[in-house]
Amino acid sequence: MELDELKILLNQKLETDHLLRSEKDLADLLSQKAQSIYAKIKRSLWFEIISSFIIVIAFGYIGFTSKYQSINIYFSFFTALFIPFILIFFYLLNKTNKINQSNKPIKENMQNLVDLMEEFMKRYFQFTMALIPICFTFSFALGYNEKDPIPAIDHAFEDYNITKGFLIGFTIGYLVALTVGVFYFTKWYLKKLYGNYVQELKKYIAELQEQA
């Protein structure tokens, strides 16, 4: 083999080795960054679990101790409603751990976690918005059928001479303001707890695809 041909082969090998090392280095770096994202998502899920436990305890206490039947029913209902939420958060925590510990390629693991969290955020938002009319109708029905008078409400009607028209207008305005407020708050809340991390994972997936 001539000297020139040998130099060409050596240069090609060096270039190939450098490319392989670069791809491996990038994959290792993104793997470390992904581990950090996994930890942050799990931390958010634990925050939701602990918060749900606190809500269940608080709502359960109010539901069992209030002297008004409507309040008993309302808070007892939502106590029962939050228990499945806790189970869902534990399920997501378990799925996140399984994805993190999987032997599949890092890009596939990251994509699986992105798909899982995007579906969760979508359903979370839909359920939260659906609760608004349900809560409003439920509370109105319970309040209307409350047998025991509530002095604070009765005094408010007497002191401020609240008319039926004013009450209807206030109720509609309150419902609209509540819906808008919950809409933007839930968007912000989900983005803060999960959305930002999902976007980071998508960025890492795109970097791996560029190197493929």
Short mmCIF file of C-alpha atoms in Angstrom, two decimals, residues 108-186:
data_model
loop_
_atom_site.label_atom_id
_atom_site.label_comp_id
_atom_site.label_asym_id
_atom_site.label_seq_id
_atom_site.Cartn_x
_atom_site.Cartn_y
_atom_site.Cartn_z
CA GLU A 108 -37.37 6.26 22.79
CA ASN A 109 -37.58 6.61 26.57
CA MET A 110 -37.78 10.39 26.34
CA GLN A 111 -40.47 10.19 23.65
CA ASN A 112 -42.50 7.74 25.77
CA LEU A 113 -42.36 10.12 28.72
CA VAL A 114 -43.35 13.08 26.51
CA ASP A 115 -46.35 11.14 25.18
CA LEU A 116 -47.38 10.08 28.69
CA MET A 117 -47.18 13.57 30.18
CA GLU A 118 -48.86 15.30 27.23
CA GLU A 119 -51.82 12.92 27.45
CA PHE A 120 -51.97 13.44 31.21
CA MET A 121 -51.90 17.24 30.91
CA LYS A 122 -54.60 17.16 28.25
CA ARG A 123 -56.94 15.05 30.40
CA TYR A 124 -56.07 17.05 33.52
CA PHE A 125 -57.08 20.30 31.82
CA GLN A 126 -60.28 18.83 30.34
CA PHE A 127 -61.36 17.40 33.68
CA THR A 128 -60.64 20.65 35.54
CA MET A 129 -62.72 22.71 33.11
CA ALA A 130 -65.55 20.16 33.18
CA LEU A 131 -65.66 20.43 36.97
CA ILE A 132 -66.67 24.11 36.87
CA PRO A 133 -70.28 23.68 35.67
CA ILE A 134 -70.59 20.46 37.69
CA CYS A 135 -69.47 22.15 40.91
CA PHE A 136 -71.63 25.18 40.27
CA THR A 137 -74.79 23.18 39.52
CA PHE A 138 -74.15 20.78 42.38
CA SER A 139 -73.58 23.56 44.94
CA PHE A 140 -76.62 25.50 43.70
CA ALA A 141 -78.86 22.44 44.00
CA LEU A 142 -77.58 21.64 47.47
CA GLY A 143 -77.92 25.24 48.63
CA TYR A 144 -81.45 25.50 47.23
CA ASN A 145 -82.52 22.34 49.06
CA GLU A 146 -80.76 23.19 52.32
CA LYS A 147 -83.24 22.74 55.17
CA ASP A 148 -81.38 24.72 57.83
CA PRO A 149 -81.11 28.47 57.19
CA ILE A 150 -77.63 29.97 56.98
CA PRO A 151 -77.68 33.23 59.03
CA ALA A 152 -74.80 34.91 57.18
CA ILE A 153 -76.55 34.56 53.82
CA ASP A 154 -79.93 35.56 55.20
CA HIS A 155 -78.46 38.70 56.79
CA ALA A 156 -76.70 39.63 53.54
CA PHE A 157 -80.00 39.52 51.64
CA GLU A 158 -81.69 41.64 54.31
CA ASP A 159 -78.91 44.19 54.87
CA TYR A 160 -78.13 44.85 51.20
CA ASN A 161 -81.64 44.38 49.84
CA ILE A 162 -80.45 41.95 47.18
CA THR A 163 -82.94 41.58 44.35
CA LYS A 164 -83.51 38.54 42.18
CA GLY A 165 -82.17 40.36 39.08
CA PHE A 166 -78.99 41.39 40.88
CA LEU A 167 -78.50 37.84 42.12
CA ILE A 168 -78.87 36.39 38.61
CA GLY A 169 -76.46 38.97 37.14
CA PHE A 170 -73.93 38.41 39.92
CA THR A 171 -74.15 34.65 39.51
CA ILE A 172 -73.55 34.81 35.75
CA GLY A 173 -70.67 37.26 36.18
CA TYR A 174 -69.15 35.12 38.89
CA LEU A 175 -69.39 31.98 36.75
CA VAL A 176 -67.77 33.70 33.75
CA ALA A 177 -64.97 35.18 35.87
CA LEU A 178 -64.40 31.83 37.58
CA THR A 179 -64.22 29.99 34.25
CA VAL A 180 -61.72 32.46 32.76
CA GLY A 181 -59.64 32.45 35.95
CA VAL A 182 -59.52 28.66 36.20
CA PHE A 183 -58.73 28.38 32.47
CA TYR A 184 -55.61 30.55 32.65
CA PHE A 185 -54.54 29.34 36.08
CA THR A 186 -54.74 25.67 35.03
#
